[in-house]
Amino acid sequence: MSGESELSAAEAPGSGSGSESATASTTVSASTSVPGPQAPASERRLHFLTPLRRAWVPIAATVGILAQQGENVTEWVSAVSALLRVVALTALVLVFGVYGFLSWWFTHYAVTDTELRIRSGLLFRRTAHIRLDRIQAVDVTRPLLARIAGVAKLRLDVIGTDDKDELAFLGESDAVALRAELLARAAGFAPAEAVVVGEAPERELLRVSPRDLAVSLLLTLSVVAGVAGGLAAPVAVWWLSSSPWAAAVALLPVLGAVWKGSAGRYLAEYDWTVAESPDGLRLDHGLLDRAHETVPPGRVQTVRIVEPLLWRRRGWVRVELAVAGSKNDVLVPVATRAAAYAVVARVLPGVDLAGLVFAPSPRSGSRWVVPVWWKGYGLAVSEDVFAARRGRLCRRTEIVPHAKVQSVRRSQGPWERARGVADVHVDTGANATVTARLRAASEADALLYAQAARSRTSRASARPDRWMT
């Protein structure tokens, strides 16, 4: 049975009396505040091509029912005349068209001083109130057919929700203008100013070439293993079962996984561009479906540097992020170490990743707890960040700013206790945990309280998490 102790980052020895600690840990959610009176806002409709998208819902349901009935449908069709078939098809088209039109007609959105309000629903009305100060990111995505039609989808990451709210579809220019208006109002601009502020200027920091992206996928062991497994699994099933159908059933999910990790990833990360603007780092990428995403300033909880084995000779790394309430988890798909560190410096101002010195786990106890692989663990603590390293074939370095630490925990299993080592876990606001494994027990005890104190003082001096500030 493992032993574990936990210390909130708001508590540390010498932080005050018990009553003061209780008061400090009592917070009031911003979502419970009662908004004041708002100025009336003009409601707007989506793009006029949106009914075509809405009509696909009943069409897909009807096709599914017809496919399920199969032979019965064939008998029904053959039993009626050609005229009745044309009338029935025309009626279905009209019904689907009317449904799409009414769904579009009863969908409105409006931007007020404090929120984005979306009203939708034909039979059952739904009104979503999205507070501007709770918005994490506003992304503009352009699927292939939408790009051809000149429309775009606006997707919003909101604190406290797992699913993204979206407006689909808007004209491309309208989507960009609405995104700029939402960011400006969230930054505190007056409504009249927010409309005329427009899209903030940007400066390109990094662009990933298609060649480097393709080579990086070929040098990724997980992709190579996935392709090899995708080829071997159906052959093995066919050989054992002597059934081509069983092999096909085994092949389909494997092909889906291989596609997602290789060709699908290439299409999604094609022409990856990182640009800097007052509202954060802008990410543009995609070959078929083009996405325009934003990394909000000051809201990044964790940065992860990934170094696959075959990338190291080229000096390449991949940068991933953890942002509370957001699913945008990739900052740089592949780049040289120097270029990637320059981009990370924009996310974590003042942090010098190249200057971090990692202390390895103690050999005496660690080699008996985790043989061979213990050499991949390391820890570095600077004035700004807590950084932990793990892995030998694929090295991962996770960096957490002290101000983003929610709690610190120390855990020690029976075998670790016998060898005199322990683990220190740092929890962040993105439901993520960074673990410094196999530290000396005395070092882990000191680190537990020291990290809580660093986090408390760092939050007191941290800059506000606001847009365009």
Coordinates of C-alpha atoms in Angstrom, one line a residue:
M1 CA 0.0 0.0 0.0
S2 CA 1.5 3.3 -1.0
G3 CA 1.8 6.3 1.2
E4 CA 0.9 9.7 -0.1
S5 CA 0.9 13.2 1.3
E6 CA -0.6 16.2 -0.4
L7 CA 0.0 19.9 0.1
S8 CA -2.1 22.5 -1.6
A9 CA -0.1 25.2 -3.4
A10 CA -1.9 27.8 -1.3
E11 CA -0.6 26.3 1.9
A12 CA 3.0 26.0 3.2
P13 CA 4.7 26.1 6.5
G14 CA 4.6 29.6 7.9
S15 CA 1.8 30.7 5.6
G16 CA -0.4 31.8 8.5
S17 CA -2.9 30.5 11.0
G18 CA -5.5 27.8 10.3
S19 CA -8.3 30.3 10.0
E20 CA -6.3 32.3 7.4
S21 CA -5.7 29.2 5.4
A22 CA -9.3 28.4 5.4
T23 CA -10.2 31.9 4.3
A24 CA -7.6 31.8 1.5
S25 CA -8.9 28.5 0.1
T26 CA -12.5 29.6 0.0
T27 CA -13.3 31.0 -3.5
V28 CA -16.4 32.1 -5.3
S29 CA -16.9 30.9 -8.9
A30 CA -17.0 33.7 -11.4
S31 CA -19.9 31.9 -13.1
T32 CA -22.1 32.4 -10.1
S33 CA -22.0 36.2 -10.4
V34 CA -25.2 37.9 -11.4
P35 CA -24.6 40.0 -14.6
G36 CA -25.9 43.5 -14.5
P37 CA -28.3 45.0 -17.1
Q38 CA -27.0 44.7 -20.6
A39 CA -27.6 46.9 -23.6
P40 CA -29.8 45.3 -26.2
A41 CA -27.9 43.6 -28.9
S42 CA -29.0 43.1 -32.5
E43 CA -29.4 39.4 -33.4
R44 CA -27.7 38.0 -36.5
R45 CA -28.3 34.9 -38.6
L46 CA -25.9 32.3 -39.9
H47 CA -24.8 32.0 -43.6
F48 CA -27.6 31.4 -46.0
L49 CA -26.0 28.1 -47.1
T50 CA -26.4 26.7 -43.6
P51 CA -29.8 25.1 -44.3
L52 CA -28.0 22.7 -46.7
R53 CA -25.9 21.5 -43.8
R54 CA -28.9 21.2 -41.5
A55 CA -30.8 19.2 -44.1
W56 CA -28.2 16.4 -44.0
V57 CA -29.4 15.3 -40.5
P58 CA -32.8 13.9 -41.6
I59 CA -31.3 12.8 -44.9
A60 CA -28.7 10.6 -43.1
A61 CA -31.4 9.3 -40.8
T62 CA -33.6 8.3 -43.7
V63 CA -30.8 6.6 -45.6
G64 CA -29.9 4.6 -42.4
I65 CA -33.5 3.4 -42.1
L66 CA -33.7 2.5 -45.8
A67 CA -30.4 0.6 -45.6
Q68 CA -31.7 -1.3 -42.5
Q69 CA -34.9 -2.4 -44.2
G70 CA -33.1 -3.5 -47.4
E71 CA -35.4 -6.1 -49.1
N72 CA -38.6 -4.4 -47.9
V73 CA -37.6 -1.1 -49.5
T74 CA -37.1 -2.9 -52.8
E75 CA -40.5 -4.5 -52.6
W76 CA -42.1 -1.1 -51.7
V77 CA -40.5 0.7 -54.6
S78 CA -41.3 -2.0 -57.2
A79 CA -44.9 -1.9 -56.1
V80 CA -45.6 1.7 -57.0
S81 CA -45.6 3.5 -60.3
A82 CA -42.8 5.7 -61.6
L83 CA -45.0 8.8 -61.1
L84 CA -45.5 8.0 -57.4
R85 CA -41.8 7.4 -57.0
V86 CA -41.1 10.9 -58.4
V87 CA -43.8 12.4 -56.2
A88 CA -42.4 10.7 -53.0
L89 CA -38.8 11.8 -53.8
T90 CA -40.0 15.3 -54.4
A91 CA -41.9 15.3 -51.1
L92 CA -38.9 14.1 -49.3
V93 CA -36.7 16.8 -50.8
L94 CA -39.2 19.4 -49.8
V95 CA -39.5 18.1 -46.3
F96 CA -35.8 18.1 -45.8
G97 CA -35.4 21.5 -47.4
V98 CA -38.1 23.0 -45.2
Y99 CA -36.5 21.4 -42.1
G100 CA -33.1 22.9 -43.0
F101 CA -34.6 26.3 -43.7
L102 CA -36.6 26.5 -40.5
S103 CA -33.7 25.3 -38.4
W104 CA -31.6 28.2 -39.9
W105 CA -34.5 30.7 -39.6
F106 CA -34.9 30.0 -35.8
T107 CA -31.1 30.2 -35.1
H108 CA -29.8 33.6 -34.0
Y109 CA -26.7 34.8 -32.3
A110 CA -25.9 38.2 -30.6
V111 CA -22.9 39.7 -28.9
T112 CA -23.7 41.8 -25.8
D113 CA -21.3 43.6 -23.5
T114 CA -20.6 40.5 -21.5
E115 CA -21.7 37.4 -23.4
L116 CA -22.2 35.7 -26.7
R117 CA -25.9 34.5 -26.9
I118 CA -26.9 31.7 -29.2
R119 CA -30.6 30.8 -29.7
S120 CA -31.5 27.7 -31.6
G121 CA -34.1 25.0 -31.9
L122 CA -37.2 24.4 -34.0
L123 CA -39.4 22.5 -31.6
F124 CA -37.3 22.7 -28.4
R125 CA -35.7 26.1 -27.9
R126 CA -32.2 26.3 -26.5
T127 CA -30.4 29.5 -25.5
A128 CA -26.6 29.3 -24.8
H129 CA -25.1 32.2 -22.8
I130 CA -21.3 32.2 -23.3
R131 CA -19.6 34.7 -21.0
L132 CA -16.8 36.5 -22.8
D133 CA -14.5 36.4 -19.7
R134 CA -14.8 32.6 -19.7
I135 CA -13.7 32.2 -23.3
Q136 CA -10.3 30.3 -23.6
A137 CA -9.9 30.4 -27.4
V138 CA -11.8 31.3 -30.5
D139 CA -10.9 29.1 -33.5
V140 CA -11.9 29.4 -37.2
T141 CA -12.0 26.1 -39.1
R142 CA -12.6 25.6 -42.8
P143 CA -13.5 22.1 -43.8
L144 CA -12.8 21.3 -47.5
L145 CA -16.4 21.7 -48.8
A146 CA -16.8 24.8 -46.6
R147 CA -13.7 26.4 -48.2
I148 CA -15.1 25.7 -51.6
A149 CA -18.4 27.4 -50.6
G150 CA -16.6 30.3 -49.0
V151 CA -17.9 29.7 -45.5
A152 CA -16.2 28.9 -42.1
K153 CA -17.0 27.5 -38.7
L154 CA -16.4 29.4 -35.5
R155 CA -15.5 27.2 -32.5
L156 CA -15.2 28.5 -28.9
D157 CA -13.3 26.9 -26.0
V158 CA -15.0 27.9 -22.7
I159 CA -13.7 27.4 -19.2
G160 CA -15.6 24.7 -17.4
T161 CA -17.0 22.9 -20.5
D162 CA -15.6 19.9 -22.3
D163 CA -17.5 20.4 -25.6
K164 CA -16.9 23.3 -27.9
D165 CA -19.7 25.7 -28.8
E166 CA -19.8 26.6 -32.4
L167 CA -21.4 28.7 -35.0
A168 CA -21.7 26.8 -38.3
F169 CA -21.6 28.3 -40.8
L170 CA -20.6 31.9 -41.3
G171 CA -19.1 33.7 -44.3
E172 CA -15.3 33.6 -44.0
S173 CA -15.0 37.4 -43.6
D174 CA -17.9 37.4 -41.1
A175 CA -16.2 34.6 -39.1
V176 CA -12.9 36.4 -38.9
A177 CA -14.6 39.7 -38.0
L178 CA -16.7 38.0 -35.3
R179 CA -13.7 36.3 -33.8
A180 CA -11.9 39.7 -33.6
E181 CA -14.9 41.3 -32.0
L182 CA -15.2 38.6 -29.4
L183 CA -11.5 38.8 -28.5
A184 CA -11.6 42.6 -28.3
R185 CA -14.7 42.6 -26.0
A186 CA -13.1 39.9 -23.9
A187 CA -10.0 42.1 -23.6
G188 CA -12.2 44.9 -22.2
F189 CA -12.8 47.1 -25.2
A190 CA -16.0 49.0 -25.3
P191 CA -18.6 47.5 -27.7
A192 CA -18.3 50.4 -30.2
E193 CA -14.5 50.0 -30.1
A194 CA -14.6 46.2 -30.3
V195 CA -16.4 46.3 -33.7
V196 CA -13.8 48.6 -35.3
V197 CA -10.7 47.1 -33.7
G198 CA -10.6 44.3 -36.3
E199 CA -8.2 41.5 -36.6
A200 CA -5.1 42.1 -34.6
P201 CA -1.8 42.2 -36.6
E202 CA 0.4 39.2 -36.5
R203 CA 4.1 38.3 -37.0
E204 CA 5.1 34.9 -38.3
L205 CA 7.5 33.0 -35.9
L206 CA 7.7 29.6 -37.5
R207 CA 6.5 27.6 -40.5
V208 CA 6.9 23.8 -40.8
S209 CA 7.8 22.6 -44.3
P210 CA 5.8 19.7 -45.7
R211 CA 9.1 17.8 -46.3
D212 CA 10.2 18.1 -42.6
L213 CA 6.7 17.0 -41.5
A214 CA 6.8 13.9 -43.8
V215 CA 10.3 12.9 -42.7
S216 CA 9.5 13.3 -39.0
L217 CA 6.5 10.9 -39.4
L218 CA 8.7 8.3 -41.1
L219 CA 11.2 8.6 -38.3
T220 CA 8.6 8.2 -35.6
L221 CA 8.8 4.6 -34.1
S222 CA 5.1 4.6 -33.2
V223 CA 4.1 5.2 -36.8
V224 CA 6.5 2.5 -38.1
A225 CA 5.2 0.1 -35.5
G226 CA 1.6 1.0 -36.4
V227 CA 2.2 0.4 -40.1
A228 CA 4.0 -2.9 -39.4
G229 CA 1.2 -4.1 -37.1
G230 CA -1.4 -3.0 -39.7
L231 CA 0.2 -5.3 -42.3
A232 CA 0.9 -8.2 -40.0
A233 CA -2.4 -8.4 -38.1
P234 CA -4.7 -9.3 -41.1
V235 CA -2.2 -11.8 -42.4
A236 CA -2.0 -13.5 -39.0
V237 CA -5.8 -13.6 -38.7
W238 CA -6.2 -15.0 -42.2
W239 CA -3.6 -17.7 -41.5
L240 CA -5.2 -18.7 -38.2
S241 CA -8.8 -18.6 -39.4
S242 CA -8.5 -19.3 -43.1
S243 CA -11.3 -16.7 -43.6
P244 CA -10.7 -13.6 -45.7
W245 CA -13.8 -11.9 -44.1
A246 CA -12.2 -12.3 -40.6
A247 CA -9.0 -10.7 -42.0
A248 CA -11.0 -7.8 -43.5
V249 CA -12.8 -7.2 -40.1
A250 CA -9.4 -7.2 -38.4
L251 CA -7.9 -4.9 -41.0
L252 CA -10.5 -2.1 -40.9
P253 CA -9.8 -0.8 -37.3
V254 CA -6.1 -1.2 -37.8
L255 CA -6.2 0.8 -41.0
G256 CA -8.1 3.5 -39.2
A257 CA -5.5 3.7 -36.4
V258 CA -2.6 3.7 -38.9
W259 CA -4.3 6.4 -41.0
K260 CA -4.9 8.6 -38.0
G261 CA -1.3 8.4 -36.8
S262 CA 0.3 8.8 -40.3
A263 CA -1.5 10.2 -43.3
G264 CA -4.3 11.8 -41.2
R265 CA -1.7 13.5 -39.0
Y266 CA 0.1 14.7 -42.0
L267 CA -3.1 16.2 -43.5
A268 CA -4.0 17.9 -40.2
E269 CA -0.5 19.3 -39.5
Y270 CA 0.3 20.3 -43.1
D271 CA 1.8 23.8 -43.6
W272 CA 1.8 24.4 -39.8
T273 CA 2.4 28.1 -39.1
V274 CA 2.9 29.8 -35.8
A275 CA 2.4 33.6 -35.6
E276 CA 2.4 36.0 -32.7
S277 CA -0.3 38.6 -32.2
P278 CA -1.7 40.6 -29.2
D279 CA -4.4 38.0 -28.7
G280 CA -1.9 35.1 -28.4
L281 CA -0.1 32.7 -30.7
R282 CA -2.1 31.9 -33.8
L283 CA -1.8 28.4 -35.4
D284 CA -2.8 27.9 -39.0
H285 CA -2.6 24.4 -40.4
G286 CA -4.3 21.7 -42.5
L287 CA -4.3 20.6 -46.1
L288 CA -7.9 19.6 -46.7
D289 CA -9.6 21.1 -43.6
R290 CA -7.9 24.4 -42.8
A291 CA -7.9 25.4 -39.1
H292 CA -7.1 28.8 -37.5
E293 CA -6.5 28.3 -33.7
T294 CA -5.3 30.5 -30.9
V295 CA -3.2 29.7 -27.9
P296 CA -4.5 32.1 -25.2
P297 CA -1.8 34.1 -23.5
G298 CA -1.1 33.3 -19.8
R299 CA -3.4 30.3 -19.8
V300 CA -1.0 27.6 -20.7
Q301 CA -0.7 25.2 -17.8
T302 CA 2.0 22.8 -19.0
V303 CA 4.5 22.6 -21.9
R304 CA 5.8 19.2 -23.1
I305 CA 8.9 18.7 -25.2
V306 CA 8.8 15.4 -27.0
E307 CA 12.0 14.0 -28.5
P308 CA 11.6 10.6 -30.3
L309 CA 14.8 8.5 -30.6
L310 CA 15.3 8.9 -34.4
W311 CA 14.7 12.7 -34.2
R312 CA 17.7 13.4 -31.9
R313 CA 20.4 13.2 -34.5
R314 CA 18.6 15.9 -36.5
G315 CA 18.0 18.0 -33.4
W316 CA 14.2 17.9 -33.8
V317 CA 11.6 18.2 -31.1
R318 CA 7.8 18.4 -30.9
V319 CA 6.1 20.9 -28.5
E320 CA 2.7 20.0 -26.9
L321 CA 0.6 22.1 -24.6
A322 CA -2.0 21.6 -21.8
V323 CA -4.4 24.6 -21.7
A324 CA -7.3 24.5 -19.2
G325 CA -10.6 24.0 -21.0
S326 CA -9.0 23.8 -24.4
K327 CA -8.3 20.8 -26.7
N328 CA -5.6 22.5 -28.7
D329 CA -2.7 20.4 -27.6
V330 CA 0.0 20.9 -30.2
L331 CA 2.1 24.0 -30.5
V332 CA 4.9 22.9 -32.9
P333 CA 4.6 19.5 -34.7
V334 CA 8.3 19.4 -35.5
A335 CA 11.1 21.9 -35.5
T336 CA 14.8 22.3 -34.5
R337 CA 15.4 22.6 -30.8
A338 CA 16.4 26.3 -31.1
A339 CA 13.4 27.2 -33.1
A340 CA 11.0 25.4 -30.8
Y341 CA 12.5 27.0 -27.7
A342 CA 12.1 30.4 -29.3
V343 CA 8.4 29.7 -29.7
V344 CA 8.0 28.4 -26.2
A345 CA 9.7 31.6 -24.9
R346 CA 6.6 33.4 -26.2
V347 CA 4.3 31.1 -24.2
L348 CA 6.4 31.2 -21.1
P349 CA 8.1 34.7 -21.0
G350 CA 11.4 34.8 -19.2
V351 CA 11.9 31.0 -19.1
D352 CA 15.2 29.7 -20.6
L353 CA 14.6 26.1 -21.4
A354 CA 18.2 25.7 -22.6
G355 CA 19.5 26.8 -19.2
L356 CA 17.6 24.1 -17.3
V357 CA 20.0 21.6 -15.6
F358 CA 18.4 18.2 -14.9
A359 CA 19.5 16.2 -11.9
P360 CA 19.2 12.5 -12.5
S361 CA 17.6 10.1 -10.0
P362 CA 19.9 8.7 -7.4
R363 CA 21.5 5.5 -8.7
S364 CA 21.6 3.6 -5.4
G365 CA 17.9 3.3 -5.0
S366 CA 16.4 4.0 -8.4
R367 CA 18.1 1.2 -10.3
W368 CA 16.4 -1.4 -8.1
V369 CA 12.9 0.2 -8.4
V370 CA 13.0 0.7 -12.2
P371 CA 15.9 -1.2 -13.8
V372 CA 17.6 0.3 -16.8
W373 CA 14.9 2.9 -17.5
W374 CA 15.6 4.9 -14.3
K375 CA 18.3 6.7 -16.2
G376 CA 15.6 8.5 -18.2
Y377 CA 14.2 10.3 -15.1
G378 CA 15.4 13.8 -14.2
L379 CA 14.3 17.0 -12.4
A380 CA 15.1 20.7 -12.8
V381 CA 13.7 23.5 -10.8
S382 CA 14.3 27.2 -11.6
E383 CA 12.9 30.4 -10.4
D384 CA 10.1 30.2 -12.9
V385 CA 9.3 26.5 -13.6
F386 CA 9.2 23.0 -12.3
A387 CA 10.4 20.6 -15.0
A388 CA 10.5 16.7 -15.0
R389 CA 12.0 14.4 -17.6
R390 CA 11.2 10.8 -18.4
G391 CA 11.7 8.2 -21.1
R392 CA 14.8 6.9 -23.0
L393 CA 13.5 5.8 -26.4
C394 CA 11.1 8.8 -26.6
R395 CA 12.2 11.4 -24.1
R396 CA 9.5 13.7 -22.7
T397 CA 10.2 16.9 -20.8
E398 CA 7.2 18.5 -19.0
I399 CA 7.5 22.1 -17.8
V400 CA 5.0 23.7 -15.4
P401 CA 5.2 27.4 -14.4
H402 CA 5.1 27.7 -10.6
A403 CA 2.1 30.0 -10.8
K404 CA 0.0 27.3 -12.5
V405 CA 0.6 24.6 -9.8
Q406 CA -2.7 23.7 -8.0
S407 CA -1.3 21.2 -5.5
V408 CA 1.8 19.2 -4.7
R409 CA 1.8 15.5 -3.6
R410 CA 4.5 13.1 -2.4
S411 CA 3.9 9.3 -2.9
Q412 CA 6.0 6.3 -1.9
G413 CA 5.2 2.7 -2.5
P414 CA 6.6 -0.1 -0.3
W415 CA 9.4 -1.0 -2.7
E416 CA 10.3 2.7 -3.1
R417 CA 10.2 3.1 0.7
A418 CA 12.6 0.2 1.1
R419 CA 15.1 1.7 -1.4
G420 CA 14.8 5.3 0.1
V421 CA 13.2 7.0 -2.9
A422 CA 9.8 8.7 -3.5
D423 CA 7.8 10.5 -6.2
V424 CA 6.7 14.1 -6.2
H425 CA 3.5 15.0 -8.2
V426 CA 2.6 18.5 -9.3
D427 CA -1.1 19.0 -10.3
T428 CA -2.1 21.8 -12.7
G429 CA -5.4 23.4 -13.6
A430 CA -5.7 21.4 -16.9
N431 CA -6.3 18.1 -15.0
A432 CA -2.8 17.2 -15.7
T433 CA 0.0 15.9 -13.4
V434 CA 3.7 16.3 -13.8
T435 CA 5.7 13.7 -11.8
A436 CA 9.3 13.8 -10.7
R437 CA 10.0 10.1 -10.2
L438 CA 12.5 8.4 -8.0
R439 CA 13.9 11.3 -6.0
A440 CA 15.7 10.7 -2.8
A441 CA 13.2 10.6 0.1
S442 CA 14.8 13.5 1.9
E443 CA 14.9 15.5 -1.3
A444 CA 11.2 14.7 -1.9
D445 CA 10.2 15.9 1.6
A446 CA 12.0 19.2 1.1
L447 CA 10.7 19.6 -2.5
L448 CA 7.1 19.1 -1.3
Y449 CA 7.0 22.2 0.9
A450 CA 9.4 24.3 -1.2
Q451 CA 7.3 23.8 -4.3
A452 CA 4.1 24.9 -2.5
A453 CA 5.8 28.0 -1.3
R454 CA 7.2 28.9 -4.7
S455 CA 3.8 28.4 -6.3
R456 CA 2.1 30.6 -3.7
T457 CA 4.5 33.5 -4.2
S458 CA 4.5 33.1 -8.0
R459 CA 0.7 33.4 -8.2
A460 CA 0.9 36.6 -6.2
S461 CA 3.2 38.2 -8.8
A462 CA 1.7 36.6 -11.9
R463 CA 0.3 38.7 -14.7
P464 CA -3.5 38.6 -15.2
D465 CA -4.8 36.1 -17.8
R466 CA -6.4 38.6 -20.1
W467 CA -6.6 38.8 -23.9
M468 CA -4.6 41.5 -25.6
T469 CA -2.8 42.6 -22.5

